Coordinates of C-alpha atoms in Angstrom, one line a residue:
X1 CA 0.0 0.0 0.0
X2 CA 2.8 2.4 1.0
X3 CA 4.5 1.7 -2.3
X4 CA 1.4 2.4 -4.4
X5 CA 0.8 5.7 -2.5
X6 CA 4.5 6.7 -3.0
X7 CA 4.2 6.0 -6.8
X8 CA 1.0 8.0 -6.8
X9 CA 2.7 10.9 -5.1
X10 CA 5.4 10.9 -7.8
X11 CA 2.8 10.9 -10.5
X12 CA 0.9 13.8 -8.8
X13 CA 4.2 15.7 -8.6
X14 CA 4.8 15.3 -12.3
X15 CA 1.2 16.3 -13.1
X16 CA 1.6 19.4 -10.8
X17 CA 4.8 20.4 -12.6
X18 CA 3.0 20.1 -15.9
X19 CA 0.3 22.4 -14.5
X20 CA 2.9 25.0 -13.5
X21 CA 2.4 24.4 -9.8
X22 CA 4.5 22.2 -7.6
X23 CA 3.5 20.9 -4.2
X24 CA 5.7 18.4 -2.3
X25 CA 5.7 17.0 1.2
X26 CA 9.2 18.3 2.1
X27 CA 8.3 21.9 1.2
X28 CA 9.0 23.2 4.8
X29 CA 11.8 20.9 5.7
X30 CA 14.3 23.8 5.6
X31 CA 12.2 26.9 6.2
X32 CA 10.1 25.5 9.1
X33 CA 11.2 21.9 10.0
X34 CA 8.7 21.8 13.0
X35 CA 5.7 22.8 10.9
X36 CA 4.0 19.4 10.6
X37 CA 4.7 18.6 14.3
X38 CA 3.2 21.9 15.4
X39 CA 0.0 21.3 13.4
X40 CA -0.3 17.8 14.6
X41 CA 0.1 18.6 18.3
X42 CA -2.5 21.4 18.3
X43 CA -5.0 19.2 16.3
X44 CA -4.4 16.2 18.7
X45 CA -5.1 18.4 21.8
X46 CA -8.2 19.8 20.3
X47 CA -9.6 16.5 19.1
X48 CA -8.8 14.9 22.5
X49 CA -11.1 17.5 24.1
X50 CA -13.8 17.4 21.4
X51 CA -13.8 14.4 19.1
X52 CA -16.2 16.0 16.6
X53 CA -13.6 18.6 15.7
X54 CA -11.8 16.0 13.6
X55 CA -14.8 16.0 11.1
X56 CA -15.0 19.8 11.2
X57 CA -11.4 20.3 10.3
X58 CA -11.6 17.7 7.5
X59 CA -14.7 19.4 6.1
X60 CA -13.0 22.9 6.1
X61 CA -10.4 21.6 3.7
X62 CA -13.1 20.2 1.4
X63 CA -15.1 23.4 1.5
X64 CA -12.0 25.4 0.8
X65 CA -10.7 23.4 -2.1
X66 CA -14.1 23.2 -3.9
X67 CA -14.5 27.0 -4.2
X68 CA -11.4 28.7 -5.7
X69 CA -9.0 25.8 -5.2
X70 CA -7.1 25.0 -2.0
X71 CA -6.2 28.6 -1.1
X72 CA -7.6 29.2 2.4
X73 CA -10.3 31.6 1.0
X74 CA -12.8 30.0 3.4
X75 CA -10.9 31.4 6.4
X76 CA -11.3 35.0 5.4
X77 CA -13.7 37.2 7.4
X78 CA -15.7 39.9 5.7
X79 CA -13.9 43.3 5.5
X80 CA -13.0 45.9 2.9
X81 CA -13.9 44.4 -0.5
X82 CA -14.0 40.8 0.9
X83 CA -17.4 39.1 1.5
X84 CA -16.7 36.0 3.5
X85 CA -17.5 32.5 2.3
X86 CA -18.5 31.7 5.9
X87 CA -22.0 33.1 5.2
X88 CA -22.7 30.8 2.3
X89 CA -25.5 28.3 2.5
X90 CA -23.1 25.3 2.9
X91 CA -21.0 27.1 5.6
X92 CA -23.5 29.2 7.6
X93 CA -24.2 27.8 11.0
X94 CA -22.2 24.7 10.1
X95 CA -18.6 25.3 9.1
X96 CA -16.4 25.4 12.3
X97 CA -12.9 24.9 13.4
X98 CA -11.8 28.5 12.6
X99 CA -10.5 29.1 16.1
X100 CA -8.4 25.9 15.9
X101 CA -6.8 27.2 12.7
X102 CA -6.1 30.5 14.5
X103 CA -4.4 28.6 17.3
X104 CA -2.2 26.5 14.9
X105 CA -1.3 29.7 12.9
X106 CA -0.3 31.6 16.1
X107 CA 1.9 28.6 17.2
X108 CA 3.6 28.6 13.7
X109 CA 4.1 32.3 13.6
X110 CA 6.0 32.2 16.9
X111 CA 8.5 29.6 15.5
X112 CA 8.5 30.5 11.7
X113 CA 7.0 33.9 11.0
X114 CA 5.2 34.2 7.7
X115 CA 6.4 30.9 6.4
X116 CA 3.6 28.4 6.6
X117 CA 0.4 29.2 4.6
X118 CA -3.1 28.9 6.0
X119 CA -4.0 26.7 3.0
X120 CA -1.3 24.2 4.0
X121 CA -2.5 24.3 7.6
X122 CA -6.0 23.2 6.4
X123 CA -4.5 20.3 4.3
X124 CA -2.3 19.1 7.2
X125 CA -5.1 19.4 9.8
X126 CA -7.4 17.4 7.5
X127 CA -4.9 14.6 7.3
X128 CA -4.1 14.7 11.1
X129 CA -7.8 14.7 11.9
X130 CA -8.4 11.6 9.7
X131 CA -5.5 9.7 11.4
X132 CA -6.6 10.7 14.9
X133 CA -10.1 9.3 14.2
X134 CA -8.5 6.0 13.1
X135 CA -8.3 6.6 9.4
X136 CA -5.5 6.3 6.8
X137 CA -2.3 8.4 6.8
X138 CA -0.7 10.0 3.8
X139 CA 2.1 12.4 2.9
X140 CA 0.6 15.8 2.4
X141 CA 2.0 17.7 -0.6
X142 CA 2.8 21.3 0.6
X143 CA 3.7 24.7 -0.8
X144 CA 0.2 26.2 -1.3
X145 CA -0.1 30.0 -0.8
X146 CA -3.1 31.9 0.5
X147 CA -5.7 33.8 -1.6
X148 CA -6.2 37.5 -1.5
X149 CA -9.9 37.2 -1.8
X150 CA -13.0 35.0 -1.2
X151 CA -15.9 33.9 -3.3
X152 CA -19.3 33.8 -1.7
X153 CA -21.0 32.9 -5.0
X154 CA -18.5 30.2 -5.6
X155 CA -19.1 28.7 -2.2
X156 CA -22.9 28.7 -2.8
X157 CA -22.5 27.2 -6.3
X158 CA -19.6 24.7 -6.2
X159 CA -19.9 22.8 -2.9
X160 CA -22.1 19.7 -3.3
X161 CA -25.3 20.0 -1.4
X162 CA -27.1 17.2 0.5
X163 CA -30.2 17.5 -1.7
X164 CA -28.4 17.8 -5.1
X165 CA -29.1 15.2 -7.7
X166 CA -26.5 12.5 -8.4
X167 CA -25.6 14.1 -11.7
X168 CA -25.3 17.6 -10.2
X169 CA -22.8 16.4 -7.5
X170 CA -20.8 14.3 -10.0
X171 CA -20.6 17.4 -12.3
X172 CA -19.3 19.5 -9.4
X173 CA -16.6 16.9 -8.7
X174 CA -15.7 16.7 -12.4
X175 CA -15.4 20.5 -12.7
X176 CA -12.6 20.3 -10.1
X177 CA -10.8 17.5 -11.9
X178 CA -12.1 14.8 -9.6
X179 CA -13.8 11.7 -11.0
X180 CA -16.6 9.2 -10.0
X181 CA -14.1 7.2 -7.8
X182 CA -13.1 10.3 -5.9
X183 CA -16.8 11.2 -5.4
X184 CA -17.4 7.8 -3.7
X185 CA -14.2 7.7 -1.7
X186 CA -14.4 11.3 -0.5
X187 CA -18.0 10.9 0.5
X188 CA -16.6 8.3 2.9
X189 CA -15.5 11.1 5.1
X190 CA -19.1 11.0 6.3
X191 CA -18.0 8.1 8.5
X192 CA -17.4 10.8 11.1
X193 CA -19.2 14.0 12.0
X194 CA -22.8 15.3 12.2
X195 CA -25.5 16.7 9.9
X196 CA -28.2 19.2 10.8
X197 CA -31.9 18.3 10.7
X198 CA -32.3 20.9 7.9
X199 CA -29.9 18.9 5.7
X200 CA -32.2 15.8 5.5
X201 CA -35.7 16.9 6.8
X202 CA -37.3 16.6 3.4
X203 CA -36.4 12.9 3.3
X204 CA -38.5 12.3 6.4
X205 CA -41.7 14.2 5.4
X206 CA -41.9 15.4 1.8
X207 CA -39.2 14.0 -0.4
X208 CA -40.4 14.8 -3.9
X209 CA -43.1 17.4 -3.2
X210 CA -45.8 14.8 -2.8
X211 CA -46.0 14.8 1.0
X212 CA -44.4 11.3 1.1
X213 CA -41.2 10.3 2.9
X214 CA -38.1 9.0 1.0
X215 CA -38.6 5.3 0.6
X216 CA -34.9 4.8 0.0
X217 CA -34.4 5.6 3.7
X218 CA -34.9 2.7 6.1
X219 CA -38.3 3.5 7.7
X220 CA -37.5 2.3 11.2
X221 CA -34.4 4.6 11.1
X222 CA -36.5 7.4 9.8
X223 CA -38.9 6.9 12.7
X224 CA -36.0 7.3 15.1
X225 CA -34.9 10.5 13.4
X226 CA -38.3 12.3 13.4
X227 CA -38.7 13.2 17.1
X228 CA -35.6 15.4 17.0
X229 CA -36.2 16.6 13.4
X230 CA -39.8 17.7 13.3
X231 CA -41.6 19.1 10.3
X232 CA -40.7 22.6 11.5
X233 CA -38.2 23.9 14.0
X234 CA -35.1 22.1 15.3
X235 CA -33.2 23.1 12.1
X236 CA -29.8 23.1 13.9
X237 CA -30.4 19.8 15.8
X238 CA -27.4 17.5 15.1
X239 CA -27.4 13.8 14.1
X240 CA -24.5 11.4 13.5
X241 CA -23.8 10.8 9.8
X242 CA -22.8 7.3 10.8
X243 CA -24.8 6.2 13.8
X244 CA -22.8 2.9 14.0
X245 CA -19.4 4.3 14.9
X246 CA -19.8 8.1 14.7
X247 CA -16.3 9.0 16.0
X248 CA -14.3 6.3 14.3
X249 CA -13.0 6.7 10.8
X250 CA -13.9 3.3 9.3
X251 CA -15.9 1.8 6.4
X252 CA -19.3 1.5 8.3
X253 CA -20.6 4.5 6.3
X254 CA -20.7 2.2 3.2
X255 CA -22.3 -0.6 5.1
X256 CA -25.0 1.8 6.2
X257 CA -25.7 2.8 2.6
X258 CA -26.3 -0.9 1.6
X259 CA -29.0 -1.2 4.3
X260 CA -30.7 2.2 3.4
X261 CA -29.3 4.0 6.4
X262 CA -27.4 6.8 4.6
X263 CA -28.5 9.9 6.4
X264 CA -28.3 12.4 3.6
X265 CA -29.8 12.0 0.2
X266 CA -26.4 12.7 -1.3
X267 CA -25.1 9.7 0.6
X268 CA -27.8 7.2 -0.3
X269 CA -27.8 8.0 -4.0
X270 CA -24.3 6.5 -4.2
X271 CA -26.0 3.1 -3.7
X272 CA -29.3 3.7 -5.5
X273 CA -28.7 5.8 -8.6
X274 CA -25.6 4.5 -10.4
X275 CA -24.2 1.1 -11.2
X276 CA -20.6 2.1 -10.9
X277 CA -20.9 3.9 -7.6
X278 CA -23.0 1.0 -6.2
X279 CA -20.2 -1.4 -7.0
X280 CA -17.7 0.9 -5.3
X281 CA -19.9 1.2 -2.2
X282 CA -20.0 -2.7 -2.0
X283 CA -16.2 -2.9 -2.4
X284 CA -15.5 -0.4 0.3
X285 CA -18.0 -1.9 2.6
X286 CA -16.3 -5.3 2.2
X287 CA -12.7 -4.1 2.3
X288 CA -11.8 -1.2 4.6
X289 CA -8.1 -1.2 3.5
X290 CA -9.2 -0.6 -0.1
X291 CA -11.3 2.4 1.0
X292 CA -8.4 3.8 3.1
X293 CA -6.0 3.5 0.1
X294 CA -8.4 5.3 -2.2
X295 CA -9.4 7.9 0.3
X296 CA -5.7 8.9 0.8
X297 CA -5.2 9.1 -3.0
X298 CA -8.4 11.1 -3.5
X299 CA -7.5 13.5 -0.6
X300 CA -4.1 14.1 -2.3
X301 CA -5.8 14.8 -5.6
X302 CA -8.4 17.1 -4.0
X303 CA -5.6 19.0 -2.2
X304 CA -4.1 19.7 -5.5
X305 CA -7.0 21.7 -7.0
X306 CA -5.6 24.9 -8.5
X307 CA -3.3 25.8 -5.6
X308 CA -1.5 29.2 -5.6
X309 CA 2.2 28.7 -5.7
X310 CA 5.4 30.6 -6.4
X311 CA 4.8 34.3 -6.2
X312 CA 1.0 34.1 -6.4
X313 CA -1.1 34.9 -3.4
X314 CA 0.7 35.5 -0.1
X315 CA 1.4 33.8 3.3
X316 CA -1.1 35.4 5.6
X317 CA 0.0 36.4 9.1
X318 CA -3.5 35.9 10.4
X319 CA -5.7 33.4 8.5
X320 CA -8.8 35.5 8.8
X321 CA -7.5 38.5 6.9
X322 CA -5.1 39.4 4.1
X323 CA -1.9 41.1 5.1
X324 CA -2.2 44.9 5.3

């Protein structure tokens, strides 16, 4: 497995060179040799206190990369000409972990001022969170720089939504250079974390505008969800995405889909709407190691979506605002 991921890293590096960007795991070995250790130790402390933060940090990296590429635009607060992505539909009342990133950045600034980008912090924290939750490890290619702006409209349009159709989500992945295999593997991050009632309510009561629940959701599971997710109110009530092992990064997410217990519509459609994704779900449900290998590869690939490198962008001193 390690060999195949190493070969994959070499291939990604060659592709990155061809695209005029170049990320590689040793980027900070000279300029800030303690960088990876500092990120890892802050993430470990935070996740030990609050296990759910692992999923939140992993999600921040996704929500960053899907907008303008992996450039830490999601971290910017509104100010001046910047309208923050934090207010978008996918992020409002749900994106979190910003204080953790601030903490990591402050620790890095003490040791290596203006050296490690906020975008690289997000990529490292996502990997460390996965490992701490029991998931796979991988070498994170580094060398991203931080954006000088945000895109609220990009955040609203590009991030896959829980009620998007299969084709819409696949298209959103393809527009970022990710394929159907990446779609299934990266969805497996829903093995940890929570979803809000508002993200799946329509499946319980009025799935296709006909006043009927979604019959692709196990009905006894639906009955358990309804008391805390009523027809109205309780929008922010939280539910485990994987009720079997909610804090463990494993393959039970895929096993849930096979028995119609995918919480979000965007999860269950992987098993019900497409032959190829159904086969992948079955493979990952049967073979956790295979899922882990592909998840690591897909995370590396996602982390390479149009990064800013060289002289483009900047290294922000504070992740929430561009340097004055």
